[in-house]
Amino acid sequence: MQKLGILEKDIVEKFIRSSGKGGQKVNKSATCVYLKHTPTGIQIKCQKERVQSINRFLARRILADRIESMQMGKESAEQQRIEKIRRQKRRRSKRAKEKMLRLKKIQSEKKKLRAPIRICL
């Protein structure tokens, strides 16, 4: 957070009661963490774990990742990962298209064999 210039005084932190599974423990304790970075306006809500301290750490890490992706743009690790997935999907779609065309070709060959035989005398 220091490397990105995120100061603790710029972060508004609130604790909210979690929702979902967990029963009585979740209903009593406020384990969900809400962070708002005032300069950028980024809001984070984290309730991945049942422990507040872990959720605080995870929320700050998510906040730092989002701010880094805003500052770095294309160069950030998250953007690179997303671009890699896009390239993989693009390749997959080409393979799928080739397979589909091959199957269509086979089907058309079958249909040609069904045609009646013409005998010319």
mmCIF file of C-alpha atoms in Angstrom:
data_model
loop_
_atom_site.group_PDB
_atom_site.id
_atom_site.type_symbol
_atom_site.label_atom_id
_atom_site.label_comp_id
_atom_site.label_asym_id
_atom_site.label_seq_id
_atom_site.Cartn_x
_atom_site.Cartn_y
_atom_site.Cartn_z
ATOM 1 C CA MET A 1 0.000 0.000 0.000
ATOM 2 C CA GLN A 2 2.934 2.338 0.676
ATOM 3 C CA LYS A 3 4.329 1.696 -2.795
ATOM 4 C CA LEU A 4 1.012 2.769 -4.363
ATOM 5 C CA GLY A 5 0.675 5.802 -2.084
ATOM 6 C CA ILE A 6 -2.405 4.565 -0.215
ATOM 7 C CA LEU A 7 -2.667 6.198 3.198
ATOM 8 C CA GLU A 8 -4.714 4.837 6.095
ATOM 9 C CA LYS A 9 -6.294 8.255 6.646
ATOM 10 C CA ASP A 10 -7.740 8.114 3.103
ATOM 11 C CA ILE A 11 -9.595 4.879 3.866
ATOM 12 C CA VAL A 12 -13.043 4.847 5.480
ATOM 13 C CA GLU A 13 -13.552 1.510 7.231
ATOM 14 C CA LYS A 14 -16.875 0.126 8.482
ATOM 15 C CA PHE A 15 -17.879 -3.249 9.832
ATOM 16 C CA ILE A 16 -21.182 -4.752 8.799
ATOM 17 C CA ARG A 17 -22.949 -7.903 9.883
ATOM 18 C CA SER A 18 -22.353 -10.609 7.360
ATOM 19 C CA SER A 19 -25.142 -12.344 5.519
ATOM 20 C CA GLY A 20 -25.578 -15.890 4.325
ATOM 21 C CA LYS A 21 -24.583 -19.150 6.000
ATOM 22 C CA GLY A 22 -23.083 -19.233 9.466
ATOM 23 C CA GLY A 23 -26.099 -19.216 11.736
ATOM 24 C CA GLN A 24 -26.080 -17.505 15.110
ATOM 25 C CA LYS A 25 -22.374 -16.571 14.974
ATOM 26 C CA VAL A 26 -22.865 -14.545 11.775
ATOM 27 C CA ASN A 27 -25.977 -12.840 13.129
ATOM 28 C CA LYS A 28 -24.179 -11.638 16.271
ATOM 29 C CA SER A 29 -20.788 -10.463 14.986
ATOM 30 C CA ALA A 30 -19.870 -7.859 12.385
ATOM 31 C CA THR A 31 -17.302 -9.711 10.290
ATOM 32 C CA CYS A 32 -18.005 -8.112 6.908
ATOM 33 C CA VAL A 33 -15.549 -5.276 6.142
ATOM 34 C CA TYR A 34 -16.455 -2.245 4.017
ATOM 35 C CA LEU A 35 -13.637 -0.011 2.745
ATOM 36 C CA LYS A 36 -13.939 3.209 0.774
ATOM 37 C CA HIS A 37 -10.877 4.956 -0.653
ATOM 38 C CA THR A 38 -11.950 8.602 -0.654
ATOM 39 C CA PRO A 39 -9.537 9.994 -3.323
ATOM 40 C CA THR A 40 -10.552 7.431 -5.961
ATOM 41 C CA GLY A 41 -14.039 6.561 -4.709
ATOM 42 C CA ILE A 42 -13.367 2.818 -4.881
ATOM 43 C CA GLN A 43 -15.594 0.772 -2.569
ATOM 44 C CA ILE A 44 -14.738 -2.748 -1.370
ATOM 45 C CA LYS A 45 -16.942 -5.131 0.602
ATOM 46 C CA CYS A 46 -15.309 -8.341 1.844
ATOM 47 C CA GLN A 47 -16.861 -11.234 3.762
ATOM 48 C CA LYS A 48 -14.896 -14.204 2.448
ATOM 49 C CA GLU A 49 -13.918 -15.501 5.881
ATOM 50 C CA ARG A 50 -15.699 -15.738 9.241
ATOM 51 C CA VAL A 51 -12.961 -13.750 11.002
ATOM 52 C CA GLN A 52 -12.966 -9.953 10.893
ATOM 53 C CA SER A 53 -9.181 -9.532 10.980
ATOM 54 C CA ILE A 54 -8.682 -11.761 7.930
ATOM 55 C CA ASN A 55 -11.440 -9.927 6.074
ATOM 56 C CA ARG A 56 -9.736 -6.595 6.865
ATOM 57 C CA PHE A 57 -6.489 -7.884 5.361
ATOM 58 C CA LEU A 58 -8.225 -9.317 2.273
ATOM 59 C CA ALA A 59 -10.209 -6.108 1.707
ATOM 60 C CA ARG A 60 -7.049 -3.996 1.832
ATOM 61 C CA ARG A 61 -5.332 -6.341 -0.610
ATOM 62 C CA ILE A 62 -8.280 -6.121 -3.028
ATOM 63 C CA LEU A 63 -8.256 -2.322 -2.692
ATOM 64 C CA ALA A 64 -4.525 -2.192 -3.457
ATOM 65 C CA ASP A 65 -5.009 -4.427 -6.522
ATOM 66 C CA ARG A 66 -7.804 -2.228 -7.874
ATOM 67 C CA ILE A 67 -5.817 0.975 -7.369
ATOM 68 C CA GLU A 68 -2.778 -0.630 -8.996
ATOM 69 C CA SER A 69 -4.836 -1.692 -12.003
ATOM 70 C CA MET A 70 -6.153 1.882 -12.317
ATOM 71 C CA GLN A 71 -2.651 3.368 -12.130
ATOM 72 C CA MET A 72 -0.811 0.824 -14.247
ATOM 73 C CA GLY A 73 -3.532 0.158 -16.794
ATOM 74 C CA LYS A 74 -2.355 -2.433 -19.321
ATOM 75 C CA GLU A 75 0.871 -3.135 -17.455
ATOM 76 C CA SER A 76 -0.720 -4.434 -14.255
ATOM 77 C CA ALA A 77 -0.681 -8.148 -13.509
ATOM 78 C CA GLU A 78 -4.476 -8.351 -13.445
ATOM 79 C CA GLN A 79 -4.782 -6.819 -16.911
ATOM 80 C CA GLN A 80 -2.137 -9.186 -18.265
ATOM 81 C CA ARG A 81 -4.018 -12.159 -16.836
ATOM 82 C CA ILE A 82 -7.286 -10.980 -18.414
ATOM 83 C CA GLU A 83 -5.602 -10.465 -21.792
ATOM 84 C CA LYS A 84 -4.071 -13.953 -21.614
ATOM 85 C CA ILE A 85 -7.519 -15.482 -21.027
ATOM 86 C CA ARG A 86 -8.938 -13.494 -23.973
ATOM 87 C CA ARG A 87 -6.198 -14.793 -26.274
ATOM 88 C CA GLN A 88 -6.829 -18.368 -25.135
ATOM 89 C CA LYS A 89 -10.542 -18.035 -25.796
ATOM 90 C CA ARG A 90 -9.874 -16.555 -29.217
ATOM 91 C CA ARG A 91 -7.697 -19.558 -30.096
ATOM 92 C CA ARG A 92 -10.309 -21.936 -28.768
ATOM 93 C CA SER A 93 -12.984 -20.349 -30.896
ATOM 94 C CA LYS A 94 -10.859 -20.825 -34.033
ATOM 95 C CA ARG A 95 -10.405 -24.505 -33.198
ATOM 96 C CA ALA A 96 -14.109 -24.886 -32.551
ATOM 97 C CA LYS A 97 -14.900 -23.242 -35.891
ATOM 98 C CA GLU A 98 -12.558 -25.566 -37.768
ATOM 99 C CA LYS A 99 -14.110 -28.595 -36.068
ATOM 100 C CA MET A 100 -17.609 -27.398 -36.927
ATOM 101 C CA LEU A 101 -16.680 -26.890 -40.577
ATOM 102 C CA ARG A 102 -15.111 -30.361 -40.721
ATOM 103 C CA LEU A 103 -18.311 -31.914 -39.337
ATOM 104 C CA LYS A 104 -20.413 -29.973 -41.856
ATOM 105 C CA LYS A 105 -18.218 -31.269 -44.672
ATOM 106 C CA ILE A 106 -18.682 -34.864 -43.488
ATOM 107 C CA GLN A 107 -22.462 -34.365 -43.296
ATOM 108 C CA SER A 108 -22.610 -32.938 -46.813
ATOM 109 C CA GLU A 109 -20.646 -35.940 -48.124
ATOM 110 C CA LYS A 110 -23.214 -38.261 -46.504
ATOM 111 C CA LYS A 111 -26.053 -36.346 -48.148
ATOM 112 C CA LYS A 112 -24.397 -36.593 -51.561
ATOM 113 C CA LEU A 113 -24.251 -40.379 -51.183
ATOM 114 C CA ARG A 114 -28.036 -40.459 -50.541
ATOM 115 C CA ALA A 115 -28.862 -38.862 -53.877
ATOM 116 C CA PRO A 116 -30.573 -41.160 -56.404
ATOM 117 C CA ILE A 117 -28.395 -42.693 -59.071
ATOM 118 C CA ARG A 118 -29.163 -41.430 -62.573
ATOM 119 C CA ILE A 119 -28.669 -43.800 -65.439
ATOM 120 C CA CYS A 120 -28.380 -42.189 -68.817
ATOM 121 C CA LEU A 121 -28.954 -44.407 -71.877
#
